[in-house]
């Protein structure tokens, strides 16, 4: 008995301390102070940045792509006095990490190169964890939507792809609604949007584009779309029908690529994946091709953002990295942009040419996601998927 | 930092006095100390988790999960599937692991040493290797792309065999029976030879001896192994994601990781709390059913040499089954892993083989110019870090585990205390690694009093590692301790040995084998676990698991598999080395 009393007292203290110390995982940043205040270095000239950055000596970059390794080499060749430390960390982990670090007051990165736009914009940028910086050099050549609320340097895609070996005359899918018909039953593959954020963005965009989906339904079937109970719009109806038509969900993009792209298949499925994965066709023995001309759209494009981490140790070098990631002023962006200059990805700068080997952004006709609007409906779409 | 006021008592004085008296008792100090450590390492992150779900804006996660049109797909069905997978894994692991342990320790089958080594390997393999091995045999044309060996031979494979609960349970079992094997083997090895011999002298048949003497004696180890396998089966994410999603078979863990990675963190945390509660209930029920009090002291002051059981005509079939089991669970997945690191094209075994991903230089045509892993200085650095981390965590968790299990089984503390500690020491298993990592950053990221911020240090990795691996350490400690007779300790008391002296000079050496087993489990877990370190690993300090993950998320599958082979080799080497030490630590138990 004595023992237990003593113990209950000895537990109370550490618990109280830990409770106070451990605020949990929710963002606890002061309300929307970020983004609004410009940083003192935002207007610094390139020379000033180089001088300050050289004093700082090193800069840490979180990147959602391993291509940061090539950027590192190119950057250090250009600025020998500054050590760029690149870390390949997926977007959702960057988000958790940046949030936790900010909460603990120990930011360890200076720059975040990150996708997952809806979460980044509504949580990291709105919460002030990431701040925007647009290098004055490129401000003119980057369209407004890729300068605000956060700078992007290129667009990636999640689009419908097919097997061009099995369909040499072009995509077998002219209209997305075909995917809900018997012909494609059990033969559409995609990564489960309940598991991966970028695919949730794709589905959210389809729902957001309900009017276009309704029109496409009319074009394809010749009738107005009829909504089931609990279905609010044509986009949701399409998603429901797609799920009902034996949509095959997998855990990983590579699985989609292999399923759709593998050569030697008689009757390959189609699936949603990245246009730029086509560059691996030769290496992997795939025959992936984007489903061009599919109405109303083959899929989405989304930005790769460059964010400045608040209160970081190397703000000047961070801005120099942002400037560098935007490419030099040549048509291809020079060695700085080289790792990202691949067919199927699209530089945002209007003075750069799109990489050869893929159709132009216009011709692709993918929907460009709107991070804020997607964020608004994204949770509802996720909930909707959970009821299917 | 605010401290809560000390709890008010009307009889503060007497409480203090009592506490002072209690502090004089080393057992109480030990109990209080271990409970405090558990509070910091386990309770605090857990409270952080709960706290997050209760903040404004996150509270509706509870109603979303429990009472909304989504509940069916988000909670109830996945929960049923999780429990099903957990129970199937636990049952399968206990049967297979127990059988192999019996074969290796108790029989005289030739080659049982190798058998024993092979049986420990599946745990060191990543779960995707086993899932991949399953796919390479059973994959049918549901998804598209290439099919498995059976389909290629013209044998149709039904969906239930290729995808969903059956293959998931089978691969999870193949992965985690090692846990049961190691724990049960350690327990069996310490079964007193006298007991067996006495039984045999009375003319009891071999099987009867096994059933009536050996089985009850190893029961604590079997229960421990089953519980670990259950928790692993319930919380594993990769296998159900790989083999379950194509037929929309979700478990709590796939729903949980999905929620966290699509940005709905609070919902993910609610699911993980549910997971913890469900598992705690099952754990409680299982200890009730198996009778947690009933343990058998087998290590007494005296003991004789044990002879192996002669199987007679049964030798061949038993050997065949044992070898088949390790072949399917170790050799095949191991070969799949090695070969898939050698294929020119991802997982396409007909595309030709290359050593490029191991020793090649930078070739822009392959894997975007990534160098072969043995040619990459980062790998060397990461290997060193990984091993160091594994060793540090194994030692710390081992010591803590022994102390905690001593309190649980020996201190004679009140039941609520031992019960609480039992559950607390199990819970970290069920907190998703990434959430545990985030909680540790929140907890130790900022300076606390004299302790500076630990974020970005090696220390925080070790601390989190200890928290995450306590279940292994405590379970193996408990099953090892459960066999040490109280007589032994009592004689030490008579001889005037204090508590810590007893633990250091009597308990620790006697339980060395079990402790080494636990240490190896912890080491292997640390070396291969990703989800915990992915947030905590300092950017300047790469560890192997994180590199594997980076490679595979960039679709450099071969490099990822090559690093995984390195991880497996380290784990197996650790197992072998630990065995050597075991032999040295327990000379009286060598039975050759």
mmCIF file of C-alpha atoms in Angstrom, chain B residues 277-543:
data_model
loop_
_atom_site.group_PDB
_atom_site.id
_atom_site.type_symbol
_atom_site.label_atom_id
_atom_site.label_comp_id
_atom_site.label_asym_id
_atom_site.label_seq_id
_atom_site.Cartn_x
_atom_site.Cartn_y
_atom_site.Cartn_z
ATOM 1 C CA UNK B 277 -6.865 0.073 -27.373
ATOM 2 C CA UNK B 278 -7.851 -2.943 -29.439
ATOM 3 C CA UNK B 279 -4.430 -4.504 -29.046
ATOM 4 C CA UNK B 280 -4.351 -3.740 -25.334
ATOM 5 C CA UNK B 281 -7.680 -5.497 -24.895
ATOM 6 C CA UNK B 282 -6.511 -8.523 -26.828
ATOM 7 C CA UNK B 283 -3.325 -8.579 -24.822
ATOM 8 C CA UNK B 284 -5.243 -8.385 -21.578
ATOM 9 C CA UNK B 285 -7.616 -11.137 -22.662
ATOM 10 C CA UNK B 286 -4.793 -13.389 -23.759
ATOM 11 C CA UNK B 287 -2.910 -13.083 -20.487
ATOM 12 C CA UNK B 288 -6.155 -13.843 -18.641
ATOM 13 C CA UNK B 289 -6.853 -16.911 -20.717
ATOM 14 C CA UNK B 290 -3.346 -18.302 -20.584
ATOM 15 C CA UNK B 291 -3.122 -17.441 -16.905
ATOM 16 C CA UNK B 292 -0.426 -14.823 -16.541
ATOM 17 C CA UNK B 293 0.418 -16.039 -13.034
ATOM 18 C CA UNK B 294 1.340 -19.489 -14.136
ATOM 19 C CA UNK B 295 4.997 -19.514 -14.876
ATOM 20 C CA UNK B 296 7.510 -22.243 -14.510
ATOM 21 C CA UNK B 297 10.873 -21.754 -12.967
ATOM 22 C CA UNK B 298 13.250 -23.915 -14.884
ATOM 23 C CA UNK B 299 16.587 -22.400 -14.113
ATOM 24 C CA UNK B 300 17.290 -23.557 -10.625
ATOM 25 C CA UNK B 301 20.510 -23.839 -8.769
ATOM 26 C CA UNK B 302 21.211 -27.234 -10.189
ATOM 27 C CA UNK B 303 20.717 -28.675 -13.583
ATOM 28 C CA UNK B 304 21.902 -31.430 -15.760
ATOM 29 C CA UNK B 305 22.927 -31.804 -19.327
ATOM 30 C CA UNK B 306 20.220 -32.343 -21.815
ATOM 31 C CA UNK B 307 20.249 -34.966 -24.492
ATOM 32 C CA UNK B 308 18.459 -34.422 -27.766
ATOM 33 C CA UNK B 309 15.229 -36.243 -28.438
ATOM 34 C CA UNK B 310 15.539 -39.138 -30.833
ATOM 35 C CA UNK B 311 12.745 -38.946 -33.370
ATOM 36 C CA UNK B 312 13.108 -42.422 -34.769
ATOM 37 C CA UNK B 313 10.982 -42.945 -37.895
ATOM 38 C CA UNK B 314 9.641 -39.426 -37.614
ATOM 39 C CA UNK B 315 13.036 -37.886 -38.273
ATOM 40 C CA UNK B 316 12.665 -37.655 -42.025
ATOM 41 C CA UNK B 317 9.178 -36.123 -42.284
ATOM 42 C CA UNK B 318 9.955 -33.654 -39.496
ATOM 43 C CA UNK B 319 13.198 -32.640 -41.177
ATOM 44 C CA UNK B 320 11.410 -32.278 -44.506
ATOM 45 C CA UNK B 321 8.748 -29.987 -43.039
ATOM 46 C CA UNK B 322 11.326 -27.900 -41.190
ATOM 47 C CA UNK B 323 13.514 -27.435 -44.242
ATOM 48 C CA UNK B 324 10.509 -26.645 -46.413
ATOM 49 C CA UNK B 325 9.444 -23.944 -43.980
ATOM 50 C CA UNK B 326 12.800 -22.171 -43.874
ATOM 51 C CA UNK B 327 13.226 -22.570 -47.607
ATOM 52 C CA UNK B 328 9.932 -20.838 -48.314
ATOM 53 C CA UNK B 329 10.418 -18.104 -45.750
ATOM 54 C CA UNK B 330 14.140 -17.444 -45.886
ATOM 55 C CA UNK B 331 15.862 -18.884 -48.901
ATOM 56 C CA UNK B 332 13.274 -17.954 -51.522
ATOM 57 C CA UNK B 333 12.640 -14.371 -50.328
ATOM 58 C CA UNK B 334 16.376 -13.919 -49.789
ATOM 59 C CA UNK B 335 17.118 -15.041 -53.322
ATOM 60 C CA UNK B 336 14.307 -12.883 -54.710
ATOM 61 C CA UNK B 337 15.836 -9.919 -52.922
ATOM 62 C CA UNK B 338 19.373 -10.604 -54.129
ATOM 63 C CA UNK B 339 18.281 -11.297 -57.681
ATOM 64 C CA UNK B 340 16.021 -8.282 -57.868
ATOM 65 C CA UNK B 341 19.026 -6.142 -56.951
ATOM 66 C CA UNK B 342 20.830 -7.695 -59.915
ATOM 67 C CA UNK B 343 18.127 -7.333 -62.563
ATOM 68 C CA UNK B 344 18.679 -4.828 -65.301
ATOM 69 C CA UNK B 345 15.015 -3.854 -65.241
ATOM 70 C CA UNK B 346 12.966 -3.545 -62.097
ATOM 71 C CA UNK B 347 11.857 -6.995 -60.864
ATOM 72 C CA UNK B 348 12.053 -8.381 -64.387
ATOM 73 C CA UNK B 349 14.086 -11.538 -63.948
ATOM 74 C CA UNK B 350 14.258 -12.170 -67.681
ATOM 75 C CA UNK B 351 15.833 -8.826 -68.533
ATOM 76 C CA UNK B 352 19.381 -9.929 -67.787
ATOM 77 C CA UNK B 353 21.573 -9.547 -64.750
ATOM 78 C CA UNK B 354 24.041 -6.832 -63.884
ATOM 79 C CA UNK B 355 26.251 -5.896 -60.964
ATOM 80 C CA UNK B 356 25.838 -2.246 -61.867
ATOM 81 C CA UNK B 357 23.635 -1.417 -58.896
ATOM 82 C CA UNK B 358 26.222 -2.884 -56.558
ATOM 83 C CA UNK B 359 29.573 -1.783 -57.884
ATOM 84 C CA UNK B 360 28.909 0.292 -60.994
ATOM 85 C CA UNK B 361 30.076 3.834 -61.543
ATOM 86 C CA UNK B 362 27.730 6.650 -62.461
ATOM 87 C CA UNK B 363 25.927 5.813 -65.710
ATOM 88 C CA UNK B 364 23.329 8.369 -66.812
ATOM 89 C CA UNK B 365 21.380 5.649 -68.645
ATOM 90 C CA UNK B 366 20.657 3.693 -65.464
ATOM 91 C CA UNK B 367 18.852 4.981 -62.368
ATOM 92 C CA UNK B 368 19.585 8.568 -63.307
ATOM 93 C CA UNK B 369 23.287 8.162 -62.799
ATOM 94 C CA UNK B 370 23.137 6.759 -59.262
ATOM 95 C CA UNK B 371 26.356 4.982 -58.413
ATOM 96 C CA UNK B 372 26.445 1.354 -57.338
ATOM 97 C CA UNK B 373 25.941 1.204 -53.608
ATOM 98 C CA UNK B 374 29.339 -0.240 -52.727
ATOM 99 C CA UNK B 375 30.855 2.579 -54.722
ATOM 100 C CA UNK B 376 29.022 5.205 -52.737
ATOM 101 C CA UNK B 377 30.781 6.755 -49.720
ATOM 102 C CA UNK B 378 27.417 7.699 -48.225
ATOM 103 C CA UNK B 379 26.582 4.017 -47.790
ATOM 104 C CA UNK B 380 29.691 3.401 -45.727
ATOM 105 C CA UNK B 381 28.841 6.307 -43.443
ATOM 106 C CA UNK B 382 25.235 5.143 -43.173
ATOM 107 C CA UNK B 383 26.302 1.582 -42.400
ATOM 108 C CA UNK B 384 28.486 2.748 -39.528
ATOM 109 C CA UNK B 385 25.738 4.983 -38.147
ATOM 110 C CA UNK B 386 23.196 2.215 -38.399
ATOM 111 C CA UNK B 387 25.319 -0.328 -36.579
ATOM 112 C CA UNK B 388 26.235 2.157 -33.864
ATOM 113 C CA UNK B 389 22.600 3.092 -33.394
ATOM 114 C CA UNK B 390 21.547 -0.547 -33.249
ATOM 115 C CA UNK B 391 24.173 -1.407 -30.645
ATOM 116 C CA UNK B 392 23.435 1.620 -28.443
ATOM 117 C CA UNK B 393 19.704 1.019 -28.506
ATOM 118 C CA UNK B 394 20.090 -2.721 -27.965
ATOM 119 C CA UNK B 395 22.226 -2.194 -24.867
ATOM 120 C CA UNK B 396 20.078 0.557 -23.347
ATOM 121 C CA UNK B 397 16.779 -1.127 -24.150
ATOM 122 C CA UNK B 398 18.169 -4.435 -22.912
ATOM 123 C CA UNK B 399 19.064 -2.994 -19.509
ATOM 124 C CA UNK B 400 15.781 -1.149 -19.240
ATOM 125 C CA UNK B 401 13.874 -4.194 -20.410
ATOM 126 C CA UNK B 402 15.479 -6.388 -17.776
ATOM 127 C CA UNK B 403 14.704 -3.887 -15.023
ATOM 128 C CA UNK B 404 11.113 -3.390 -16.151
ATOM 129 C CA UNK B 405 10.475 -7.084 -16.443
ATOM 130 C CA UNK B 406 12.053 -7.595 -13.030
ATOM 131 C CA UNK B 407 9.585 -5.127 -11.569
ATOM 132 C CA UNK B 408 6.718 -6.785 -13.400
ATOM 133 C CA UNK B 409 7.533 -10.332 -12.377
ATOM 134 C CA UNK B 410 9.492 -10.012 -9.155
ATOM 135 C CA UNK B 411 8.958 -6.813 -7.259
ATOM 136 C CA UNK B 412 5.761 -7.972 -5.643
ATOM 137 C CA UNK B 413 4.370 -4.572 -6.404
ATOM 138 C CA UNK B 414 0.607 -4.060 -6.524
ATOM 139 C CA UNK B 415 -1.208 -5.577 -9.433
ATOM 140 C CA UNK B 416 -2.269 -2.304 -10.982
ATOM 141 C CA UNK B 417 1.351 -1.283 -11.130
ATOM 142 C CA UNK B 418 2.666 -4.405 -12.787
ATOM 143 C CA UNK B 419 -0.348 -4.442 -15.092
ATOM 144 C CA UNK B 420 0.185 -0.834 -16.088
ATOM 145 C CA UNK B 421 3.837 -1.405 -16.709
ATOM 146 C CA UNK B 422 3.064 -4.484 -18.748
ATOM 147 C CA UNK B 423 0.708 -2.567 -20.984
ATOM 148 C CA UNK B 424 2.934 0.521 -21.160
ATOM 149 C CA UNK B 425 5.868 -1.544 -22.246
ATOM 150 C CA UNK B 426 3.793 -3.012 -25.037
ATOM 151 C CA UNK B 427 2.150 0.125 -26.337
ATOM 152 C CA UNK B 428 5.058 1.651 -28.325
ATOM 153 C CA UNK B 429 4.626 -1.181 -30.778
ATOM 154 C CA UNK B 430 1.266 0.155 -31.767
ATOM 155 C CA UNK B 431 2.134 3.807 -32.060
ATOM 156 C CA UNK B 432 2.959 4.331 -35.691
ATOM 157 C CA UNK B 433 6.684 4.990 -35.927
ATOM 158 C CA UNK B 434 6.215 8.255 -37.717
ATOM 159 C CA UNK B 435 3.863 9.522 -34.994
ATOM 160 C CA UNK B 436 6.290 8.415 -32.304
ATOM 161 C CA UNK B 437 9.039 10.271 -34.149
ATOM 162 C CA UNK B 438 6.943 13.434 -34.369
ATOM 163 C CA UNK B 439 6.060 13.162 -30.680
ATOM 164 C CA UNK B 440 9.739 12.879 -29.781
ATOM 165 C CA UNK B 441 10.575 15.974 -31.771
ATOM 166 C CA UNK B 442 7.789 17.805 -29.976
ATOM 167 C CA UNK B 443 8.955 16.518 -26.605
ATOM 168 C CA UNK B 444 12.722 16.791 -26.816
ATOM 169 C CA UNK B 445 13.064 19.295 -29.625
ATOM 170 C CA UNK B 446 12.906 22.278 -27.288
ATOM 171 C CA UNK B 447 15.231 22.672 -24.320
ATOM 172 C CA UNK B 448 13.712 21.354 -21.061
ATOM 173 C CA UNK B 449 15.350 22.973 -18.050
ATOM 174 C CA UNK B 450 19.022 22.062 -18.056
ATOM 175 C CA UNK B 451 18.613 19.614 -20.940
ATOM 176 C CA UNK B 452 19.365 21.322 -24.242
ATOM 177 C CA UNK B 453 17.341 20.671 -27.368
ATOM 178 C CA UNK B 454 18.072 17.163 -28.517
ATOM 179 C CA UNK B 455 16.755 17.636 -32.013
ATOM 180 C CA UNK B 456 19.304 16.640 -34.565
ATOM 181 C CA UNK B 457 21.452 14.725 -32.095
ATOM 182 C CA UNK B 458 22.324 11.081 -31.959
ATOM 183 C CA UNK B 459 20.821 11.007 -28.471
ATOM 184 C CA UNK B 460 17.268 11.614 -29.622
ATOM 185 C CA UNK B 461 17.559 8.723 -32.074
ATOM 186 C CA UNK B 462 18.738 6.457 -29.286
ATOM 187 C CA UNK B 463 15.966 7.618 -26.942
ATOM 188 C CA UNK B 464 13.270 7.120 -29.533
ATOM 189 C CA UNK B 465 14.845 3.814 -30.450
ATOM 190 C CA UNK B 466 14.637 2.654 -26.853
ATOM 191 C CA UNK B 467 11.010 3.724 -26.642
ATOM 192 C CA UNK B 468 10.148 1.948 -29.855
ATOM 193 C CA UNK B 469 11.908 -1.290 -28.945
ATOM 194 C CA UNK B 470 10.910 -1.567 -25.284
ATOM 195 C CA UNK B 471 8.282 -4.170 -26.236
ATOM 196 C CA UNK B 472 10.965 -6.532 -27.545
ATOM 197 C CA UNK B 473 13.262 -5.967 -24.620
ATOM 198 C CA UNK B 474 10.573 -6.342 -21.961
ATOM 199 C CA UNK B 475 8.928 -9.357 -23.570
ATOM 200 C CA UNK B 476 12.182 -11.233 -23.910
ATOM 201 C CA UNK B 477 13.200 -10.125 -20.427
ATOM 202 C CA UNK B 478 9.916 -11.366 -19.001
ATOM 203 C CA UNK B 479 10.079 -14.722 -20.664
ATOM 204 C CA UNK B 480 13.706 -15.179 -19.604
ATOM 205 C CA UNK B 481 13.034 -14.062 -16.031
ATOM 206 C CA UNK B 482 9.915 -16.196 -15.789
ATOM 207 C CA UNK B 483 12.183 -19.214 -15.782
ATOM 208 C CA UNK B 484 14.649 -18.202 -13.134
ATOM 209 C CA UNK B 485 13.629 -19.833 -9.927
ATOM 210 C CA UNK B 486 13.033 -17.618 -6.966
ATOM 211 C CA UNK B 487 15.189 -20.009 -4.931
ATOM 212 C CA UNK B 488 18.258 -18.772 -6.694
ATOM 213 C CA UNK B 489 17.516 -15.201 -5.860
ATOM 214 C CA UNK B 490 16.519 -16.034 -2.331
ATOM 215 C CA UNK B 491 19.803 -17.757 -1.696
ATOM 216 C CA UNK B 492 21.502 -14.605 -2.927
ATOM 217 C CA UNK B 493 19.405 -12.603 -0.488
ATOM 218 C CA UNK B 494 20.456 -14.934 2.303
ATOM 219 C CA UNK B 495 24.047 -14.391 1.284
ATOM 220 C CA UNK B 496 23.435 -10.688 1.807
ATOM 221 C CA UNK B 497 23.363 -9.524 -1.783
ATOM 222 C CA UNK B 498 21.452 -6.267 -2.353
ATOM 223 C CA UNK B 499 18.897 -5.853 -5.107
ATOM 224 C CA UNK B 500 21.193 -4.367 -7.698
ATOM 225 C CA UNK B 501 23.916 -6.833 -6.848
ATOM 226 C CA UNK B 502 21.383 -9.643 -7.343
ATOM 227 C CA UNK B 503 20.274 -8.287 -10.683
ATOM 228 C CA UNK B 504 23.821 -7.724 -11.839
ATOM 229 C CA UNK B 505 25.475 -10.898 -10.581
ATOM 230 C CA UNK B 506 22.683 -13.453 -10.485
ATOM 231 C CA UNK B 507 19.709 -12.548 -12.638
ATOM 232 C CA UNK B 508 21.551 -11.038 -15.589
ATOM 233 C CA UNK B 509 23.967 -13.935 -16.123
ATOM 234 C CA UNK B 510 21.239 -16.527 -15.673
ATOM 235 C CA UNK B 511 18.983 -14.842 -18.172
ATOM 236 C CA UNK B 512 21.825 -13.991 -20.545
ATOM 237 C CA UNK B 513 20.519 -16.145 -23.318
ATOM 238 C CA UNK B 514 17.080 -14.594 -23.250
ATOM 239 C CA UNK B 515 18.605 -11.154 -22.952
ATOM 240 C CA UNK B 516 20.877 -11.704 -25.916
ATOM 241 C CA UNK B 517 17.877 -12.861 -27.890
ATOM 242 C CA UNK B 518 16.081 -9.675 -26.929
ATOM 243 C CA UNK B 519 19.152 -7.628 -27.757
ATOM 244 C CA UNK B 520 19.341 -9.151 -31.213
ATOM 245 C CA UNK B 521 15.635 -8.492 -31.774
ATOM 246 C CA UNK B 522 16.112 -4.872 -30.765
ATOM 247 C CA UNK B 523 19.225 -4.497 -32.877
ATOM 248 C CA UNK B 524 17.577 -5.987 -35.950
ATOM 249 C CA UNK B 525 14.463 -3.913 -35.435
ATOM 250 C CA UNK B 526 16.536 -0.725 -35.197
ATOM 251 C CA UNK B 527 18.662 -1.592 -38.193
ATOM 252 C CA UNK B 528 15.773 -2.214 -40.503
ATOM 253 C CA UNK B 529 13.054 0.014 -39.114
ATOM 254 C CA UNK B 530 12.324 3.049 -41.188
ATOM 255 C CA UNK B 531 9.220 4.767 -39.960
ATOM 256 C CA UNK B 532 10.703 5.832 -36.641
ATOM 257 C CA UNK B 533 13.999 7.212 -37.883
ATOM 258 C CA UNK B 534 12.663 8.828 -40.999
ATOM 259 C CA UNK B 535 11.805 12.022 -39.124
ATOM 260 C CA UNK B 536 14.479 11.819 -36.454
ATOM 261 C CA UNK B 537 17.557 10.855 -38.422
ATOM 262 C CA UNK B 538 19.648 13.980 -38.555
ATOM 263 C CA UNK B 539 20.121 15.192 -42.075
ATOM 264 C CA UNK B 540 23.869 14.962 -41.609
ATOM 265 C CA UNK B 541 23.591 11.414 -40.332
ATOM 266 C CA UNK B 542 22.189 9.004 -42.866
ATOM 267 C CA UNK B 543 21.028 5.550 -41.775
#
